Amino acid sequence: MGVQSYEVVEGIALDGLSEAPRLQIGRRTAITLALFGRLGVVWLPLYAMLQSRVPSLAGGLELTTVLALVWFVGLHKAFEAARLTLLSLGPATAAALGTALGWIAASAASVWVDLHLAPVDLLETAVTVFILSWVWESVVTRSVAARRRVLMIGSDETRSVAAEVRGNRDLPFEICGIVDSERPQDIAASVQEHRPDIVVLGDEGRTDVLESLLDLAGFGFKLVGVAEFYEHAFGRVPVETLRVSWFANVLHLYQRPYTRAAKRGFDVAVAAIGLLAVSWVLPILWLAVKRCNGAGPVIFRQTRLGEGGRHFTIYKFRTMRNDAEATGAVWASQDDPRITKLGKLMRKTRLDELPQLVNVLMGDMSIVGPRPERPEFLEQLHEAVPFWTRRHLVKPGITGWAQVRRGYTADAGGTAEKLAYDLWYLRHRSLVIDLAICVKTFTTCVTGSGAR
């Protein structure tokens, strides 16, 4: 039996997994309850708002339900589209996105039915919906019912990933068994016993194993390779085991479309709105930097690597002394002594990067993408980090998946770790993921985490 092939992997005992308690309710029931709860966190605040603001409204229950359904669709679609980011960014990001989308839809619907609701009323309701949905989704994602049972089949790589999943209790996965790919006769018994939600296949070249799994398709599990499961669970690509064939996924026929026109439209809209929103603070920052740096330039210009490896000039408010690189290009480090006192505050709040919104409007950068590196480090990174130059398949960004997950780096080793996140973004990028990264970036700016 496959359940007898458990081992101790990297010091983590896996031999007790077959005795995991069965769920008290079925997964389908749990999903249904979660959906009703998601609808409830929208319906209740809307009903309270309508009853207090429009007490004489006829058909209050019916109208509340209609508006709640409109809002629910936006909230639900945001969670569905952001499912790849939820494991890494948490439910707050998707709750914020869904609340915003639902607020826009409900506002349009209220105008259409001529409710004459003040924008502040819907805004207060949106805040309540966000808080309730955040709490609800946090409870749901951490519940036993939300944990997905995973059956691993195959190689040493599979066992290593299983050990890593077991070592991270925050992940919503339960490794219910490991079956040796050399014993395909054990697969059917393991699937029937454990009823997994996901089957991870480590040795994808074994036709006999694939045939056994095809015969078991009626059990309703999803089949993925080790690399795909790793990406889904950890939000990064296993660069150390990556093969060049992986990049075929970026060009795949069924790859989720995110056209250059849609990406450019998003960039221009966000950059224009952003510049308009911060226009009042730019003169203040200019004067502050000018006073701090004396005769030095206020705007710092530097050559960076863009899409396709093309060089462009990046703009930032100066945060270092004028002689910071008198001896040549140097990696920025934690608590870098070259950074001025004002510069440290600006980096902590990311205010120094506001001029890069101009780079976005010029088309050299995107709002979201890999951070642009300096050409002086190109040869070093190309030799030390496999596939590093493949991040140039997309435009660099002011913020990015690697920035919100890993922060800044000060050497080639840290850059290799960030590449794992940059490649994940390269494959999974979409408008919703860009929005989620922007939301996370905003919270990072407020808290000041990850600054150099």
Short mmCIF file of C-alpha atoms in Angstrom, two decimals:
data_model
loop_
_atom_site.label_atom_id
_atom_site.label_comp_id
_atom_site.label_asym_id
_atom_site.label_seq_id
_atom_site.Cartn_x
_atom_site.Cartn_y
_atom_site.Cartn_z
CA MET A 1 0.00 0.00 0.00
CA GLY A 2 1.14 3.57 -0.73
CA VAL A 3 0.36 4.55 2.84
CA GLN A 4 3.25 2.33 3.94
CA SER A 5 5.85 4.27 1.95
CA TYR A 6 6.08 7.24 4.32
CA GLU A 7 9.50 8.40 5.41
CA VAL A 8 11.20 11.02 7.54
CA VAL A 9 12.10 13.84 5.13
CA GLU A 10 14.61 16.44 6.33
CA GLY A 11 13.77 15.67 9.92
CA ILE A 12 10.00 16.03 9.47
CA ALA A 13 7.98 12.93 10.30
CA LEU A 14 5.43 12.03 7.65
CA ASP A 15 4.37 8.60 8.86
CA GLY A 16 1.33 9.73 10.82
CA LEU A 17 -0.42 11.50 7.99
CA SER A 18 -2.74 8.65 7.04
CA GLU A 19 -4.51 9.00 10.37
CA ALA A 20 -5.50 12.64 9.90
CA PRO A 21 -9.07 13.19 11.09
CA ARG A 22 -11.79 13.31 8.46
CA LEU A 23 -13.61 16.61 8.01
CA GLN A 24 -16.92 16.88 9.81
CA ILE A 25 -18.46 18.50 6.74
CA GLY A 26 -17.75 17.95 3.07
CA ARG A 27 -15.61 20.34 1.09
CA ARG A 28 -18.52 21.31 -1.16
CA THR A 29 -20.61 22.15 1.90
CA ALA A 30 -17.77 24.23 3.31
CA ILE A 31 -17.43 26.16 0.05
CA THR A 32 -21.19 26.79 -0.05
CA LEU A 33 -21.16 28.10 3.52
CA ALA A 34 -18.22 30.34 2.69
CA LEU A 35 -20.12 31.82 -0.27
CA PHE A 36 -23.23 32.48 1.82
CA GLY A 37 -21.06 34.14 4.43
CA ARG A 38 -19.48 36.33 1.74
CA LEU A 39 -22.96 37.39 0.63
CA GLY A 40 -23.98 38.06 4.24
CA VAL A 41 -21.08 40.44 4.94
CA VAL A 42 -22.36 42.56 2.03
CA TRP A 43 -26.12 42.27 2.64
CA LEU A 44 -26.12 43.24 6.33
CA PRO A 45 -24.23 46.59 6.02
CA LEU A 46 -26.28 47.53 2.95
CA TYR A 47 -29.56 46.77 4.72
CA ALA A 48 -28.50 48.77 7.78
CA MET A 49 -27.45 51.71 5.61
CA LEU A 50 -30.65 51.74 3.53
CA GLN A 51 -32.91 51.45 6.57
CA SER A 52 -31.18 54.31 8.37
CA ARG A 53 -30.75 56.62 5.37
CA VAL A 54 -33.98 55.83 3.48
CA PRO A 55 -36.43 54.51 6.14
CA SER A 56 -39.46 55.09 3.93
CA LEU A 57 -38.06 53.13 1.04
CA ALA A 58 -40.56 50.63 -0.34
CA GLY A 59 -39.32 47.14 -1.00
CA GLY A 60 -36.28 47.61 1.21
CA LEU A 61 -35.50 43.90 1.47
CA GLU A 62 -35.74 43.34 -2.27
CA LEU A 63 -33.63 46.38 -3.12
CA THR A 64 -31.04 45.49 -0.50
CA THR A 65 -30.79 41.99 -1.95
CA VAL A 66 -30.35 43.33 -5.49
CA LEU A 67 -27.59 45.75 -4.45
CA ALA A 68 -26.00 43.08 -2.29
CA LEU A 69 -25.90 40.65 -5.22
CA VAL A 70 -24.29 43.31 -7.42
CA TRP A 71 -21.68 44.00 -4.74
CA PHE A 72 -21.23 40.29 -4.04
CA VAL A 73 -20.35 39.60 -7.68
CA GLY A 74 -17.53 42.14 -7.53
CA LEU A 75 -16.29 40.76 -4.21
CA HIS A 76 -16.52 37.14 -5.32
CA LYS A 77 -14.82 37.76 -8.67
CA ALA A 78 -11.95 39.55 -6.94
CA PHE A 79 -11.37 36.59 -4.63
CA GLU A 80 -11.59 34.15 -7.52
CA ALA A 81 -9.21 36.14 -9.72
CA ALA A 82 -6.77 36.78 -6.86
CA ARG A 83 -6.67 33.18 -5.66
CA LEU A 84 -3.01 32.90 -6.73
CA THR A 85 -2.05 35.83 -4.48
CA LEU A 86 -4.19 34.98 -1.45
CA LEU A 87 -1.70 32.45 -0.09
CA SER A 88 1.05 35.07 -0.16
CA LEU A 89 -0.68 38.39 0.44
CA GLY A 90 -3.48 37.22 2.70
CA PRO A 91 -7.22 37.85 2.41
CA ALA A 92 -6.97 41.57 3.22
CA THR A 93 -5.69 42.38 -0.27
CA ALA A 94 -8.50 40.53 -2.04
CA ALA A 95 -11.04 41.95 0.42
CA ALA A 96 -9.87 45.48 -0.44
CA LEU A 97 -10.01 44.77 -4.18
CA GLY A 98 -13.42 43.13 -3.98
CA THR A 99 -14.83 45.87 -1.81
CA ALA A 100 -13.65 48.53 -4.27
CA LEU A 101 -15.07 46.69 -7.28
CA GLY A 102 -18.36 46.07 -5.47
CA TRP A 103 -18.57 49.70 -4.32
CA ILE A 104 -18.20 50.90 -7.92
CA ALA A 105 -20.86 48.45 -9.13
CA ALA A 106 -23.28 49.25 -6.28
CA SER A 107 -22.78 53.00 -6.80
CA ALA A 108 -23.69 52.63 -10.47
CA ALA A 109 -26.72 50.49 -9.59
CA SER A 110 -27.95 52.99 -6.98
CA VAL A 111 -27.82 55.78 -9.58
CA TRP A 112 -29.67 53.60 -12.07
CA VAL A 113 -32.54 52.94 -9.64
CA ASP A 114 -32.47 56.59 -8.51
CA LEU A 115 -31.83 56.07 -4.78
CA HIS A 116 -30.12 59.45 -4.28
CA LEU A 117 -27.58 57.95 -1.88
CA ALA A 118 -24.78 60.25 -0.81
CA PRO A 119 -21.28 59.01 -1.74
CA VAL A 120 -20.29 59.15 1.94
CA ASP A 121 -23.08 56.65 2.77
CA LEU A 122 -21.75 54.10 0.31
CA LEU A 123 -18.19 54.83 1.43
CA GLU A 124 -19.06 54.09 5.05
CA THR A 125 -20.78 50.90 3.93
CA ALA A 126 -17.70 49.96 1.89
CA VAL A 127 -15.47 50.32 4.96
CA THR A 128 -17.81 48.05 6.92
CA VAL A 129 -17.95 45.52 4.07
CA PHE A 130 -14.15 45.50 3.88
CA ILE A 131 -13.71 44.87 7.60
CA LEU A 132 -16.37 42.14 7.73
CA SER A 133 -15.15 40.41 4.57
CA TRP A 134 -11.54 40.55 5.80
CA VAL A 135 -12.52 38.94 9.10
CA TRP A 136 -14.77 36.37 7.41
CA GLU A 137 -12.21 35.33 4.80
CA SER A 138 -9.49 35.14 7.45
CA VAL A 139 -11.65 32.70 9.43
CA VAL A 140 -12.54 30.69 6.31
CA THR A 141 -8.99 30.42 4.97
CA ARG A 142 -7.71 29.25 8.34
CA SER A 143 -10.48 26.75 8.97
CA VAL A 144 -10.00 23.01 8.73
CA ALA A 145 -12.53 22.86 5.93
CA ALA A 146 -10.42 25.22 3.81
CA ARG A 147 -7.33 23.01 3.95
CA ARG A 148 -6.85 21.05 0.76
CA ARG A 149 -5.70 17.43 1.01
CA VAL A 150 -2.62 16.77 -1.12
CA LEU A 151 -1.31 13.39 -2.28
CA MET A 152 2.30 13.45 -3.47
CA ILE A 153 3.59 10.94 -6.02
CA GLY A 154 7.19 10.44 -6.98
CA SER A 155 10.67 11.73 -6.65
CA ASP A 156 13.05 13.18 -4.08
CA GLU A 157 11.98 16.63 -5.31
CA THR A 158 8.39 15.76 -4.40
CA ARG A 159 9.40 14.71 -0.90
CA SER A 160 11.42 17.89 -0.44
CA VAL A 161 8.41 20.02 -1.37
CA ALA A 162 6.21 17.97 0.96
CA ALA A 163 8.62 18.64 3.82
CA GLU A 164 8.57 22.37 3.06
CA VAL A 165 4.77 22.44 3.03
CA ARG A 166 4.64 20.53 6.30
CA GLY A 167 7.06 23.05 7.79
CA ASN A 168 4.76 25.97 6.98
CA ARG A 169 1.55 25.60 8.98
CA ASP A 170 0.08 28.79 7.50
CA LEU A 171 -0.38 27.13 4.12
CA PRO A 172 -3.90 25.73 3.53
CA PHE A 173 -2.62 22.28 2.55
CA GLU A 174 -2.56 18.95 4.32
CA ILE A 175 -0.11 16.38 2.97
CA CYS A 176 -2.23 13.26 3.32
CA GLY A 177 0.25 10.83 1.79
CA ILE A 178 3.32 10.17 -0.34
CA VAL A 179 3.40 7.33 -2.88
CA ASP A 180 6.56 6.06 -4.55
CA SER A 181 6.27 6.41 -8.33
CA GLU A 182 8.01 3.05 -8.66
CA ARG A 183 4.91 1.45 -7.12
CA PRO A 184 2.01 2.61 -9.33
CA GLN A 185 -0.13 -0.22 -7.98
CA ASP A 186 -0.38 1.70 -4.70
CA ILE A 187 -1.83 4.84 -6.29
CA ALA A 188 -5.43 3.63 -6.61
CA ALA A 189 -5.54 2.49 -2.97
CA SER A 190 -4.08 5.78 -1.75
CA VAL A 191 -6.52 7.90 -3.77
CA GLN A 192 -9.49 5.85 -2.58
CA GLU A 193 -8.36 6.04 1.05
CA HIS A 194 -7.39 9.69 1.27
CA ARG A 195 -9.72 11.30 -1.32
CA PRO A 196 -7.21 14.07 -2.12
CA ASP A 197 -8.16 17.45 -3.56
CA ILE A 198 -4.78 17.73 -5.32
CA VAL A 199 -2.44 15.05 -6.65
CA VAL A 200 1.14 16.24 -7.20
CA LEU A 201 3.02 14.17 -9.76
CA GLY A 202 6.78 14.26 -9.42
CA ASP A 203 7.75 11.91 -12.24
CA GLU A 204 5.68 13.21 -15.14
CA GLY A 205 7.41 10.90 -17.61
CA ARG A 206 5.89 7.74 -16.13
CA THR A 207 3.10 6.76 -18.52
CA ASP A 208 1.97 3.92 -16.26
CA VAL A 209 1.45 6.38 -13.40
CA LEU A 210 -0.48 8.76 -15.65
CA GLU A 211 -2.69 5.92 -16.87
CA SER A 212 -3.45 4.92 -13.29
CA LEU A 213 -4.46 8.50 -12.46
CA LEU A 214 -6.64 8.75 -15.57
CA ASP A 215 -8.53 5.67 -14.39
CA LEU A 216 -9.13 7.47 -11.08
CA ALA A 217 -10.32 10.79 -12.57
CA GLY A 218 -13.83 10.21 -11.20
CA PHE A 219 -12.58 10.99 -7.70
CA GLY A 220 -12.46 14.68 -8.68
CA PHE A 221 -8.88 15.58 -7.79
CA LYS A 222 -6.75 18.16 -9.63
CA LEU A 223 -3.47 16.91 -11.10
CA VAL A 224 -0.39 19.18 -11.16
CA GLY A 225 3.35 18.82 -11.50
CA VAL A 226 5.76 19.57 -8.67
CA ALA A 227 6.85 22.93 -10.09
CA GLU A 228 3.25 24.09 -10.64
CA PHE A 229 2.26 23.09 -7.12
CA TYR A 230 5.30 24.83 -5.69
CA GLU A 231 4.38 28.04 -7.53
CA HIS A 232 0.79 27.86 -6.29
CA ALA A 233 1.76 27.15 -2.68
CA PHE A 234 4.67 29.56 -2.24
CA GLY A 235 4.13 32.26 -4.88
CA ARG A 236 7.58 31.81 -6.37
CA VAL A 237 9.36 29.65 -8.95
CA PRO A 238 11.94 27.03 -7.87
CA VAL A 239 14.82 28.63 -9.78
CA GLU A 240 17.34 26.05 -8.62
CA THR A 241 15.52 23.26 -10.50
CA LEU A 242 14.22 25.41 -13.36
CA ARG A 243 14.68 24.28 -16.95
CA VAL A 244 14.54 26.44 -20.05
CA SER A 245 11.40 24.56 -21.14
CA TRP A 246 9.55 26.25 -18.26
CA PHE A 247 9.47 29.48 -20.25
CA ALA A 248 7.20 27.83 -22.81
CA ASN A 249 4.44 28.41 -20.23
CA VAL A 250 4.87 32.17 -20.72
CA LEU A 251 4.00 31.79 -24.41
CA HIS A 252 1.43 29.04 -23.99
CA LEU A 253 -1.72 29.12 -26.12
CA TYR A 254 -3.96 29.00 -23.02
CA GLN A 255 -1.96 31.51 -21.01
CA ARG A 256 -4.27 34.06 -19.36
CA PRO A 257 -4.32 37.09 -21.66
CA TYR A 258 -2.96 40.38 -20.35
CA THR A 259 -2.37 42.41 -23.48
CA ARG A 260 0.18 45.16 -23.85
CA ALA A 261 -2.68 47.59 -24.49
CA ALA A 262 -4.42 46.67 -21.22
CA LYS A 263 -1.16 46.85 -19.29
CA ARG A 264 -0.29 50.21 -20.84
CA GLY A 265 -3.75 51.57 -20.14
CA PHE A 266 -3.46 50.56 -16.49
CA ASP A 267 0.00 52.13 -16.24
CA VAL A 268 -1.01 55.46 -17.79
CA ALA A 269 -4.17 55.72 -15.69
CA VAL A 270 -2.43 54.96 -12.39
CA ALA A 271 0.58 57.18 -13.17
CA ALA A 272 -1.60 60.13 -14.21
CA ILE A 273 -3.87 59.81 -11.16
CA GLY A 274 -0.85 59.32 -8.94
CA LEU A 275 0.92 62.44 -10.20
CA LEU A 276 -2.26 64.44 -9.77
CA ALA A 277 -2.74 63.13 -6.22
CA VAL A 278 0.86 63.93 -5.10
CA SER A 279 1.27 67.19 -7.05
CA TRP A 280 0.95 69.21 -3.85
CA VAL A 281 3.75 67.33 -2.09
CA LEU A 282 6.30 67.38 -4.93
CA PRO A 283 7.36 71.04 -4.40
CA ILE A 284 7.75 70.37 -0.67
CA LEU A 285 9.98 67.36 -1.33
CA TRP A 286 11.95 69.34 -3.91
CA LEU A 287 12.70 72.12 -1.42
CA ALA A 288 13.53 69.64 1.36
CA VAL A 289 15.98 67.68 -0.81
CA LYS A 290 17.52 70.89 -2.15
CA ARG A 291 18.15 72.14 1.36
CA CYS A 292 19.55 68.79 2.49
CA ASN A 293 21.89 68.26 -0.48
CA GLY A 294 23.06 71.84 -0.89
CA ALA A 295 24.57 72.28 -4.34
CA GLY A 296 23.78 68.71 -5.42
CA PRO A 297 21.03 67.87 -7.91
CA VAL A 298 17.56 67.29 -6.49
CA ILE A 299 16.56 64.68 -9.08
CA PHE A 300 18.88 61.70 -9.27
CA ARG A 301 19.34 60.21 -12.74
CA GLN A 302 20.76 56.75 -13.30
CA THR A 303 20.96 54.28 -16.19
CA ARG A 304 18.92 51.11 -15.68
CA LEU A 305 18.04 48.01 -17.71
CA GLY A 306 14.55 47.99 -19.20
CA GLU A 307 12.44 45.66 -21.31
CA GLY A 308 14.59 43.58 -23.64
CA GLY A 309 17.74 44.78 -21.83
CA ARG A 310 17.35 48.28 -23.29
CA HIS A 311 18.99 51.08 -21.31
CA PHE A 312 16.91 53.98 -20.01
CA THR A 313 17.29 56.79 -17.48
CA ILE A 314 15.44 56.39 -14.21
CA TYR A 315 14.42 59.38 -12.08
CA LYS A 316 14.35 59.54 -8.29
CA PHE A 317 14.62 62.15 -5.58
CA ARG A 318 18.21 62.11 -4.37
CA THR A 319 18.59 60.26 -1.07
CA MET A 320 22.39 59.79 -0.93
CA ARG A 321 25.35 62.10 -0.58
CA ASN A 322 26.67 63.61 -3.80
CA ASP A 323 29.90 61.57 -3.51
CA ALA A 324 28.06 58.28 -2.84
CA GLU A 325 29.68 56.51 -5.80
CA ALA A 326 32.95 58.35 -6.14
CA THR A 327 34.75 54.97 -6.38
CA GLY A 328 32.23 53.27 -8.70
CA ALA A 329 28.92 51.37 -8.60
CA VAL A 330 28.16 49.77 -5.23
CA TRP A 331 25.17 47.71 -4.03
CA ALA A 332 22.94 49.62 -1.60
CA SER A 333 22.90 47.96 1.81
CA GLN A 334 20.82 47.97 4.97
CA ASP A 335 21.51 51.16 6.98
CA ASP A 336 23.77 52.38 4.16
CA PRO A 337 25.96 55.19 5.58
CA ARG A 338 25.78 57.06 2.25
CA ILE A 339 22.07 57.76 2.77
CA THR A 340 21.17 61.15 4.26
CA LYS A 341 18.78 61.50 7.19
CA LEU A 342 16.08 62.89 4.93
CA GLY A 343 16.89 60.19 2.38
CA LYS A 344 16.33 57.47 4.94
CA LEU A 345 12.84 58.82 5.67
CA MET A 346 12.04 59.14 1.97
CA ARG A 347 13.18 55.58 1.26
CA LYS A 348 11.19 54.28 4.19
CA THR A 349 8.01 55.83 2.81
CA ARG A 350 9.03 55.31 -0.88
CA LEU A 351 8.59 59.03 -1.53
CA ASP A 352 11.93 59.08 -3.35
CA GLU A 353 10.39 56.97 -6.13
CA LEU A 354 7.54 59.38 -7.02
CA PRO A 355 9.44 60.82 -10.04
CA GLN A 356 9.35 57.32 -11.57
CA LEU A 357 5.71 57.99 -12.40
CA VAL A 358 7.18 60.14 -15.19
CA ASN A 359 9.16 57.08 -16.35
CA VAL A 360 5.86 55.21 -16.53
CA LEU A 361 4.20 57.91 -18.64
CA MET A 362 7.25 57.91 -20.93
CA GLY A 363 6.84 54.17 -21.44
CA ASP A 364 10.17 53.11 -19.94
CA MET A 365 8.58 51.48 -16.88
CA SER A 366 5.32 49.96 -15.67
CA ILE A 367 3.60 50.49 -12.35
CA VAL A 368 4.10 46.77 -11.57
CA GLY A 369 7.04 44.67 -12.74
CA PRO A 370 10.55 43.54 -11.77
CA ARG A 371 12.71 46.30 -10.33
CA PRO A 372 15.16 47.61 -12.98
CA GLU A 373 18.77 46.71 -12.25
CA ARG A 374 21.91 48.64 -13.13
CA PRO A 375 23.90 47.55 -16.21
CA GLU A 376 27.10 47.63 -14.14
CA PHE A 377 25.90 44.49 -12.34
CA LEU A 378 24.66 42.70 -15.48
CA GLU A 379 27.68 40.46 -16.04
CA GLN A 380 27.92 39.52 -12.36
CA LEU A 381 24.23 38.66 -12.12
CA HIS A 382 24.19 36.80 -15.45
CA GLU A 383 26.97 34.50 -14.21
CA ALA A 384 25.66 34.06 -10.66
CA VAL A 385 21.90 33.77 -11.26
CA PRO A 386 20.56 31.38 -13.94
CA PHE A 387 17.86 32.88 -16.20
CA TRP A 388 18.27 36.30 -14.59
CA THR A 389 18.04 38.15 -17.92
CA ARG A 390 14.64 36.52 -18.63
CA ARG A 391 13.06 39.05 -16.29
CA HIS A 392 13.61 41.52 -19.15
CA LEU A 393 10.72 39.89 -20.99
CA VAL A 394 8.50 42.48 -19.30
CA LYS A 395 8.93 46.14 -18.46
CA PRO A 396 10.46 46.93 -15.08
CA GLY A 397 8.14 48.39 -12.48
CA ILE A 398 8.02 50.89 -9.64
CA THR A 399 6.74 48.07 -7.46
CA GLY A 400 6.44 44.36 -8.05
CA TRP A 401 5.72 40.89 -6.72
CA ALA A 402 9.32 40.47 -5.58
CA GLN A 403 9.27 43.85 -3.81
CA VAL A 404 6.18 43.08 -1.72
CA ARG A 405 7.41 39.55 -0.93
CA ARG A 406 11.17 39.96 -0.56
CA GLY A 407 11.97 43.67 -0.31
CA TYR A 408 15.35 45.08 -1.29
CA THR A 409 18.52 43.03 -1.83
CA ALA A 410 22.18 43.90 -1.45
CA ASP A 411 23.95 41.11 -3.34
CA ALA A 412 23.64 38.48 -6.08
CA GLY A 413 22.32 35.89 -3.61
CA GLY A 414 19.37 38.08 -2.64
CA THR A 415 18.78 38.87 -6.31
CA ALA A 416 18.51 35.15 -7.05
CA GLU A 417 15.79 34.83 -4.42
CA LYS A 418 13.94 37.81 -5.89
CA LEU A 419 14.17 36.25 -9.35
CA ALA A 420 12.01 33.38 -8.09
CA TYR A 421 9.23 35.92 -7.45
CA ASP A 422 9.86 37.91 -10.64
CA LEU A 423 9.46 34.76 -12.76
CA TRP A 424 6.25 33.90 -10.91
CA TYR A 425 4.91 37.33 -11.89
CA LEU A 426 6.11 36.85 -15.47
CA ARG A 427 3.94 33.76 -15.77
CA HIS A 428 0.87 34.76 -13.74
CA ARG A 429 0.64 38.52 -14.35
CA SER A 430 -2.85 39.94 -14.76
CA LEU A 431 -4.75 43.14 -14.05
CA VAL A 432 -6.10 41.78 -10.77
CA ILE A 433 -2.65 40.71 -9.60
CA ASP A 434 -1.29 44.16 -10.51
CA LEU A 435 -4.05 45.73 -8.42
CA ALA A 436 -3.32 43.37 -5.54
CA ILE A 437 0.38 44.26 -5.63
CA CYS A 438 -0.51 47.97 -5.64
CA VAL A 439 -2.70 47.50 -2.56
CA LYS A 440 0.07 45.63 -0.77
CA THR A 441 2.60 48.29 -1.79
CA PHE A 442 0.40 51.00 -0.27
CA THR A 443 0.32 49.18 3.08
CA THR A 444 4.09 48.68 2.87
CA CYS A 445 4.59 52.41 2.31
CA VAL A 446 2.41 53.20 5.33
CA THR A 447 4.31 50.78 7.59
CA GLY A 448 7.72 51.51 6.07
CA SER A 449 8.70 47.83 6.05
CA GLY A 450 11.46 46.59 3.76
CA ALA A 451 13.25 49.91 3.29
CA ARG A 452 16.99 50.31 2.87
#
